[in-house]
Amino acid sequence: MAEKKTAKKSKSKTPQTLVIVESPTKAHTIEKYLGPGYVVKASVGHLIDLPKSRMAIDIENGFLPTYRIMKEKESLVSTLQKECRGKEVYLATDPDREGEAIAYHLARMLGLSLNDLNRIEFNEITKSAVKKALDNPHKIDMQMVNSQECRRMIDRILGFKLSKLLQRKIGSKSAGRVQSVALKLICDLEKEIKNFVPVKYYEAEAI
């Protein structure tokens, strides 16, 4: 009787390393670069923010902010929390203060230690740049995180207090950390133009 041979079923390996970037397009490209053993997901920007309905900053007690998971990101946060279980996690958000803050909030939501070397950065989406970043992980830069948080709180304080005042007084839509200063520069220049007094002058050339 001929011996029957059965083909061995290949077991698919579950990725052991999770890399989180901001852009879904980047995630797809980077996952192709890294190959088997890696899964790459996108945060699609910030996942938490100050709630829109109130100031959410305790100005009287050290400017303590109260953050909330953005409603449209709740299911994504849940997905990332499930995805990171049993995996090594690298936070590859953008290399700027906004990206650093996103990495920090991801670490908090996913239960990662801030002492871990789990932050990676690259300035170009190439295979060599991504591999080099993975070979040189570092801690989350808390000074950058604090810088972003300061920027966000100034936006909120100015926006909440000045916008309401301007709406009552002059019917303006909003005020802000950047737009208000830019508007003042424009107004100052317009005043200079209006107040300019033309003066006749003559040029003489001689040989």
PDB file of C-alpha atoms in Angstrom:
ATOM      1  CA  MET A   1       0.000   0.000   0.000  1.00  0.00           C
ATOM      2  CA  ALA A   2       1.413   3.383  -0.991  1.00  0.00           C
ATOM      3  CA  GLU A   3       2.156   5.718   1.885  1.00  0.00           C
ATOM      4  CA  LYS A   4       0.014   8.819   1.808  1.00  0.00           C
ATOM      5  CA  LYS A   5       1.833  12.083   2.273  1.00  0.00           C
ATOM      6  CA  THR A   6       0.010  15.069   3.604  1.00  0.00           C
ATOM      7  CA  ALA A   7       1.261  18.571   2.982  1.00  0.00           C
ATOM      8  CA  LYS A   8       2.286  20.446   6.099  1.00  0.00           C
ATOM      9  CA  LYS A   9       0.277  23.526   6.706  1.00  0.00           C
ATOM     10  CA  SER A  10       2.439  26.606   7.045  1.00  0.00           C
ATOM     11  CA  LYS A  11       1.820  28.500  10.242  1.00  0.00           C
ATOM     12  CA  SER A  12       1.518  32.222   9.739  1.00  0.00           C
ATOM     13  CA  LYS A  13       3.633  34.146  12.190  1.00  0.00           C
ATOM     14  CA  THR A  14       1.930  36.776  14.291  1.00  0.00           C
ATOM     15  CA  PRO A  15       3.876  40.056  14.090  1.00  0.00           C
ATOM     16  CA  GLN A  16       5.899  40.571  17.260  1.00  0.00           C
ATOM     17  CA  THR A  17       6.686  44.265  16.787  1.00  0.00           C
ATOM     18  CA  LEU A  18       4.180  47.103  16.459  1.00  0.00           C
ATOM     19  CA  VAL A  19       5.262  50.412  14.934  1.00  0.00           C
ATOM     20  CA  ILE A  20       2.904  53.389  15.200  1.00  0.00           C
ATOM     21  CA  VAL A  21       3.202  56.318  12.797  1.00  0.00           C
ATOM     22  CA  GLU A  22       0.838  59.240  12.139  1.00  0.00           C
ATOM     23  CA  SER A  23      -0.031  58.816   8.460  1.00  0.00           C
ATOM     24  CA  PRO A  24      -1.915  55.770   7.081  1.00  0.00           C
ATOM     25  CA  THR A  25      -0.024  56.164   3.784  1.00  0.00           C
ATOM     26  CA  LYS A  26       3.312  56.048   5.619  1.00  0.00           C
ATOM     27  CA  ALA A  27       2.121  53.026   7.595  1.00  0.00           C
ATOM     28  CA  HIS A  28       1.450  51.031   4.423  1.00  0.00           C
ATOM     29  CA  THR A  29       4.842  51.898   2.897  1.00  0.00           C
ATOM     30  CA  ILE A  30       6.845  51.262   6.073  1.00  0.00           C
ATOM     31  CA  GLU A  31       5.149  47.904   6.675  1.00  0.00           C
ATOM     32  CA  LYS A  32       6.359  46.808   3.231  1.00  0.00           C
ATOM     33  CA  TYR A  33       9.903  47.928   4.094  1.00  0.00           C
ATOM     34  CA  LEU A  34       9.982  46.032   7.402  1.00  0.00           C
ATOM     35  CA  GLY A  35       8.393  42.808   6.168  1.00  0.00           C
ATOM     36  CA  PRO A  36       7.312  39.805   8.296  1.00  0.00           C
ATOM     37  CA  GLY A  37       7.399  40.206  12.061  1.00  0.00           C
ATOM     38  CA  TYR A  38       6.201  43.806  11.961  1.00  0.00           C
ATOM     39  CA  VAL A  39       2.806  45.460  11.853  1.00  0.00           C
ATOM     40  CA  VAL A  40       2.543  49.211  11.278  1.00  0.00           C
ATOM     41  CA  LYS A  41      -0.497  51.237  12.351  1.00  0.00           C
ATOM     42  CA  ALA A  42      -1.365  54.931  12.093  1.00  0.00           C
ATOM     43  CA  SER A  43      -2.652  57.260  14.822  1.00  0.00           C
ATOM     44  CA  VAL A  44      -3.961  59.660  12.142  1.00  0.00           C
ATOM     45  CA  GLY A  45      -2.691  62.665  14.094  1.00  0.00           C
ATOM     46  CA  HIS A  46      -3.609  63.472  17.695  1.00  0.00           C
ATOM     47  CA  LEU A  47      -5.722  61.040  19.699  1.00  0.00           C
ATOM     48  CA  ILE A  48      -6.440  63.214  22.731  1.00  0.00           C
ATOM     49  CA  ASP A  49      -7.181  66.900  23.217  1.00  0.00           C
ATOM     50  CA  LEU A  50      -8.729  69.396  25.604  1.00  0.00           C
ATOM     51  CA  PRO A  51     -12.536  69.079  25.421  1.00  0.00           C
ATOM     52  CA  LYS A  52     -14.156  71.791  23.278  1.00  0.00           C
ATOM     53  CA  SER A  53     -17.020  72.531  25.657  1.00  0.00           C
ATOM     54  CA  ARG A  54     -14.952  74.133  28.446  1.00  0.00           C
ATOM     55  CA  MET A  55     -11.582  75.666  29.313  1.00  0.00           C
ATOM     56  CA  ALA A  56     -10.284  72.331  30.724  1.00  0.00           C
ATOM     57  CA  ILE A  57      -7.246  74.059  32.259  1.00  0.00           C
ATOM     58  CA  ASP A  58      -7.111  74.662  36.014  1.00  0.00           C
ATOM     59  CA  ILE A  59      -5.422  78.067  35.928  1.00  0.00           C
ATOM     60  CA  GLU A  60      -5.570  78.453  39.721  1.00  0.00           C
ATOM     61  CA  ASN A  61      -3.744  75.150  40.359  1.00  0.00           C
ATOM     62  CA  GLY A  62      -0.608  75.089  38.241  1.00  0.00           C
ATOM     63  CA  PHE A  63      -2.370  75.223  34.867  1.00  0.00           C
ATOM     64  CA  LEU A  64      -3.331  71.572  35.132  1.00  0.00           C
ATOM     65  CA  PRO A  65      -4.923  70.406  31.832  1.00  0.00           C
ATOM     66  CA  THR A  66      -7.734  67.855  31.544  1.00  0.00           C
ATOM     67  CA  TYR A  67      -7.432  65.782  28.373  1.00  0.00           C
ATOM     68  CA  ARG A  68     -10.018  63.542  26.768  1.00  0.00           C
ATOM     69  CA  ILE A  69      -9.793  60.952  23.994  1.00  0.00           C
ATOM     70  CA  MET A  70     -11.259  62.582  20.894  1.00  0.00           C
ATOM     71  CA  LYS A  71     -14.683  61.073  20.185  1.00  0.00           C
ATOM     72  CA  GLU A  72     -13.814  60.229  16.582  1.00  0.00           C
ATOM     73  CA  LYS A  73     -10.655  58.412  17.754  1.00  0.00           C
ATOM     74  CA  GLU A  74     -12.169  56.202  20.480  1.00  0.00           C
ATOM     75  CA  SER A  75     -12.434  53.093  18.292  1.00  0.00           C
ATOM     76  CA  LEU A  76      -8.891  53.616  16.972  1.00  0.00           C
ATOM     77  CA  VAL A  77      -7.499  53.855  20.509  1.00  0.00           C
ATOM     78  CA  SER A  78      -9.284  50.608  21.398  1.00  0.00           C
ATOM     79  CA  THR A  79      -7.806  48.943  18.279  1.00  0.00           C
ATOM     80  CA  LEU A  80      -4.266  50.098  19.114  1.00  0.00           C
ATOM     81  CA  GLN A  81      -4.616  48.892  22.719  1.00  0.00           C
ATOM     82  CA  LYS A  82      -5.591  45.420  21.485  1.00  0.00           C
ATOM     83  CA  GLU A  83      -2.903  45.423  18.777  1.00  0.00           C
ATOM     84  CA  CYS A  84      -0.050  46.178  21.174  1.00  0.00           C
ATOM     85  CA  ARG A  85      -0.711  43.230  23.493  1.00  0.00           C
ATOM     86  CA  GLY A  86       2.253  40.877  23.592  1.00  0.00           C
ATOM     87  CA  LYS A  87       4.237  42.983  21.135  1.00  0.00           C
ATOM     88  CA  GLU A  88       7.250  45.243  21.326  1.00  0.00           C
ATOM     89  CA  VAL A  89       6.046  48.760  20.506  1.00  0.00           C
ATOM     90  CA  TYR A  90       7.896  51.591  18.739  1.00  0.00           C
ATOM     91  CA  LEU A  91       6.444  55.084  18.467  1.00  0.00           C
ATOM     92  CA  ALA A  92       7.418  56.577  15.108  1.00  0.00           C
ATOM     93  CA  THR A  93       5.316  59.735  15.085  1.00  0.00           C
ATOM     94  CA  ASP A  94       6.608  62.849  13.291  1.00  0.00           C
ATOM     95  CA  PRO A  95       9.958  64.320  14.488  1.00  0.00           C
ATOM     96  CA  ASP A  96       8.557  67.590  15.870  1.00  0.00           C
ATOM     97  CA  ARG A  97       6.906  68.720  19.088  1.00  0.00           C
ATOM     98  CA  GLU A  98       3.429  67.697  17.915  1.00  0.00           C
ATOM     99  CA  GLY A  99       4.730  64.234  17.031  1.00  0.00           C
ATOM    100  CA  GLU A 100       6.522  63.993  20.378  1.00  0.00           C
ATOM    101  CA  ALA A 101       3.298  64.823  22.214  1.00  0.00           C
ATOM    102  CA  ILE A 102       1.393  62.200  20.206  1.00  0.00           C
ATOM    103  CA  ALA A 103       4.073  59.636  21.115  1.00  0.00           C
ATOM    104  CA  TYR A 104       3.752  60.610  24.791  1.00  0.00           C
ATOM    105  CA  HIS A 105      -0.027  60.266  24.825  1.00  0.00           C
ATOM    106  CA  LEU A 106       0.214  56.961  22.952  1.00  0.00           C
ATOM    107  CA  ALA A 107       2.642  55.677  25.586  1.00  0.00           C
ATOM    108  CA  ARG A 108       0.222  56.661  28.352  1.00  0.00           C
ATOM    109  CA  MET A 109      -2.798  55.092  26.634  1.00  0.00           C
ATOM    110  CA  LEU A 110      -0.974  51.874  25.747  1.00  0.00           C
ATOM    111  CA  GLY A 111       0.564  51.453  29.195  1.00  0.00           C
ATOM    112  CA  LEU A 112       4.178  51.913  28.016  1.00  0.00           C
ATOM    113  CA  SER A 113       6.925  53.092  30.348  1.00  0.00           C
ATOM    114  CA  LEU A 114       8.394  56.527  29.677  1.00  0.00           C
ATOM    115  CA  ASN A 115      11.779  55.046  30.603  1.00  0.00           C
ATOM    116  CA  ASP A 116      11.681  52.602  27.681  1.00  0.00           C
ATOM    117  CA  LEU A 117      13.708  53.237  24.536  1.00  0.00           C
ATOM    118  CA  ASN A 118      10.642  53.058  22.311  1.00  0.00           C
ATOM    119  CA  ARG A 119      10.725  56.369  20.421  1.00  0.00           C
ATOM    120  CA  ILE A 120      12.117  56.310  16.882  1.00  0.00           C
ATOM    121  CA  GLU A 121      12.429  59.145  14.357  1.00  0.00           C
ATOM    122  CA  PHE A 122      13.182  59.448  10.666  1.00  0.00           C
ATOM    123  CA  ASN A 123      13.052  62.414   8.296  1.00  0.00           C
ATOM    124  CA  GLU A 124      12.530  60.447   5.097  1.00  0.00           C
ATOM    125  CA  ILE A 125      10.414  57.428   4.217  1.00  0.00           C
ATOM    126  CA  THR A 126      13.125  55.135   2.891  1.00  0.00           C
ATOM    127  CA  LYS A 127      14.017  51.600   3.913  1.00  0.00           C
ATOM    128  CA  SER A 128      17.479  52.619   5.117  1.00  0.00           C
ATOM    129  CA  ALA A 129      16.141  55.545   7.191  1.00  0.00           C
ATOM    130  CA  VAL A 130      13.475  53.392   8.858  1.00  0.00           C
ATOM    131  CA  LYS A 131      15.974  50.585   9.612  1.00  0.00           C
ATOM    132  CA  LYS A 132      18.470  53.090  11.037  1.00  0.00           C
ATOM    133  CA  ALA A 133      15.763  54.570  13.284  1.00  0.00           C
ATOM    134  CA  LEU A 134      14.877  51.120  14.627  1.00  0.00           C
ATOM    135  CA  ASP A 135      18.548  50.545  15.409  1.00  0.00           C
ATOM    136  CA  ASN A 136      18.699  53.819  17.408  1.00  0.00           C
ATOM    137  CA  PRO A 137      15.608  54.112  19.611  1.00  0.00           C
ATOM    138  CA  HIS A 138      15.529  56.605  22.488  1.00  0.00           C
ATOM    139  CA  LYS A 139      13.255  57.840  25.260  1.00  0.00           C
ATOM    140  CA  ILE A 140      10.417  60.254  24.626  1.00  0.00           C
ATOM    141  CA  ASP A 141      11.733  63.824  24.896  1.00  0.00           C
ATOM    142  CA  MET A 142       9.657  65.330  27.712  1.00  0.00           C
ATOM    143  CA  GLN A 143      10.953  68.845  27.043  1.00  0.00           C
ATOM    144  CA  MET A 144       9.417  68.646  23.561  1.00  0.00           C
ATOM    145  CA  VAL A 145       6.200  67.272  25.065  1.00  0.00           C
ATOM    146  CA  ASN A 146       6.072  70.144  27.558  1.00  0.00           C
ATOM    147  CA  SER A 147       6.660  72.627  24.734  1.00  0.00           C
ATOM    148  CA  GLN A 148       3.685  71.261  22.803  1.00  0.00           C
ATOM    149  CA  GLU A 149       1.495  71.251  25.892  1.00  0.00           C
ATOM    150  CA  CYS A 150       2.416  74.880  26.593  1.00  0.00           C
ATOM    151  CA  ARG A 151       1.540  75.832  23.007  1.00  0.00           C
ATOM    152  CA  ARG A 152      -1.795  74.031  23.246  1.00  0.00           C
ATOM    153  CA  MET A 153      -2.726  75.644  26.552  1.00  0.00           C
ATOM    154  CA  ILE A 154      -1.858  79.153  25.329  1.00  0.00           C
ATOM    155  CA  ASP A 155      -4.090  78.524  22.314  1.00  0.00           C
ATOM    156  CA  ARG A 156      -6.929  77.456  24.584  1.00  0.00           C
ATOM    157  CA  ILE A 157      -6.597  80.265  27.131  1.00  0.00           C
ATOM    158  CA  LEU A 158      -6.376  82.987  24.488  1.00  0.00           C
ATOM    159  CA  GLY A 159      -9.068  81.400  22.359  1.00  0.00           C
ATOM    160  CA  PHE A 160     -11.582  80.995  25.172  1.00  0.00           C
ATOM    161  CA  LYS A 161     -11.050  84.348  26.864  1.00  0.00           C
ATOM    162  CA  LEU A 162     -10.348  86.683  23.945  1.00  0.00           C
ATOM    163  CA  SER A 163     -12.723  85.137  21.406  1.00  0.00           C
ATOM    164  CA  LYS A 164     -15.764  85.594  23.656  1.00  0.00           C
ATOM    165  CA  LEU A 165     -14.746  89.164  24.482  1.00  0.00           C
ATOM    166  CA  LEU A 166     -14.268  90.103  20.831  1.00  0.00           C
ATOM    167  CA  GLN A 167     -17.534  88.438  19.837  1.00  0.00           C
ATOM    168  CA  ARG A 168     -19.380  90.595  22.374  1.00  0.00           C
ATOM    169  CA  LYS A 169     -17.566  93.848  21.613  1.00  0.00           C
ATOM    170  CA  ILE A 170     -16.979  93.908  17.858  1.00  0.00           C
ATOM    171  CA  GLY A 171     -18.671  90.803  16.474  1.00  0.00           C
ATOM    172  CA  SER A 172     -15.347  89.165  15.607  1.00  0.00           C
ATOM    173  CA  LYS A 173     -15.367  85.398  15.094  1.00  0.00           C
ATOM    174  CA  SER A 174     -12.244  84.427  17.019  1.00  0.00           C
ATOM    175  CA  ALA A 175      -8.851  85.362  18.451  1.00  0.00           C
ATOM    176  CA  GLY A 176      -5.734  83.274  18.789  1.00  0.00           C
ATOM    177  CA  ARG A 177      -2.074  82.962  19.672  1.00  0.00           C
ATOM    178  CA  VAL A 178      -0.943  83.447  16.057  1.00  0.00           C
ATOM    179  CA  GLN A 179      -3.802  85.079  14.186  1.00  0.00           C
ATOM    180  CA  SER A 180      -4.203  87.959  16.673  1.00  0.00           C
ATOM    181  CA  VAL A 181      -0.516  88.926  16.488  1.00  0.00           C
ATOM    182  CA  ALA A 182      -0.504  88.612  12.683  1.00  0.00           C
ATOM    183  CA  LEU A 183      -3.621  90.792  12.496  1.00  0.00           C
ATOM    184  CA  LYS A 184      -1.947  93.471  14.636  1.00  0.00           C
ATOM    185  CA  LEU A 185       1.102  93.513  12.346  1.00  0.00           C
ATOM    186  CA  ILE A 186      -1.163  93.955   9.317  1.00  0.00           C
ATOM    187  CA  CYS A 187      -3.127  96.755  11.021  1.00  0.00           C
ATOM    188  CA  ASP A 188       0.051  98.560  12.096  1.00  0.00           C
ATOM    189  CA  LEU A 189       1.389  98.445   8.548  1.00  0.00           C
ATOM    190  CA  GLU A 190      -1.943  99.665   7.143  1.00  0.00           C
ATOM    191  CA  LYS A 191      -1.813 102.647   9.529  1.00  0.00           C
ATOM    192  CA  GLU A 192       1.679 103.488   8.329  1.00  0.00           C
ATOM    193  CA  ILE A 193       0.484 103.396   4.714  1.00  0.00           C
ATOM    194  CA  LYS A 194      -2.514 105.638   5.443  1.00  0.00           C
ATOM    195  CA  ASN A 195      -0.436 108.122   7.437  1.00  0.00           C
ATOM    196  CA  PHE A 196       2.312 108.352   4.860  1.00  0.00           C
ATOM    197  CA  VAL A 197       2.812 111.902   3.575  1.00  0.00           C
ATOM    198  CA  PRO A 198       4.332 112.004   0.074  1.00  0.00           C
ATOM    199  CA  VAL A 199       7.166 114.490  -0.397  1.00  0.00           C
ATOM    200  CA  LYS A 200       8.482 115.735  -3.738  1.00  0.00           C
ATOM    201  CA  TYR A 201      12.128 115.170  -4.351  1.00  0.00           C
ATOM    202  CA  TYR A 202      14.425 115.690  -7.348  1.00  0.00           C
ATOM    203  CA  GLU A 203      17.465 113.897  -8.670  1.00  0.00           C
ATOM    204  CA  ALA A 204      20.244 115.653 -10.535  1.00  0.00           C
ATOM    205  CA  GLU A 205      22.925 114.048 -12.661  1.00  0.00           C
ATOM    206  CA  ALA A 206      26.017 115.898 -13.785  1.00  0.00           C
ATOM    207  CA  ILE A 207      28.967 115.072 -16.025  1.00  0.00           C
TER     208      ILE A 207
END
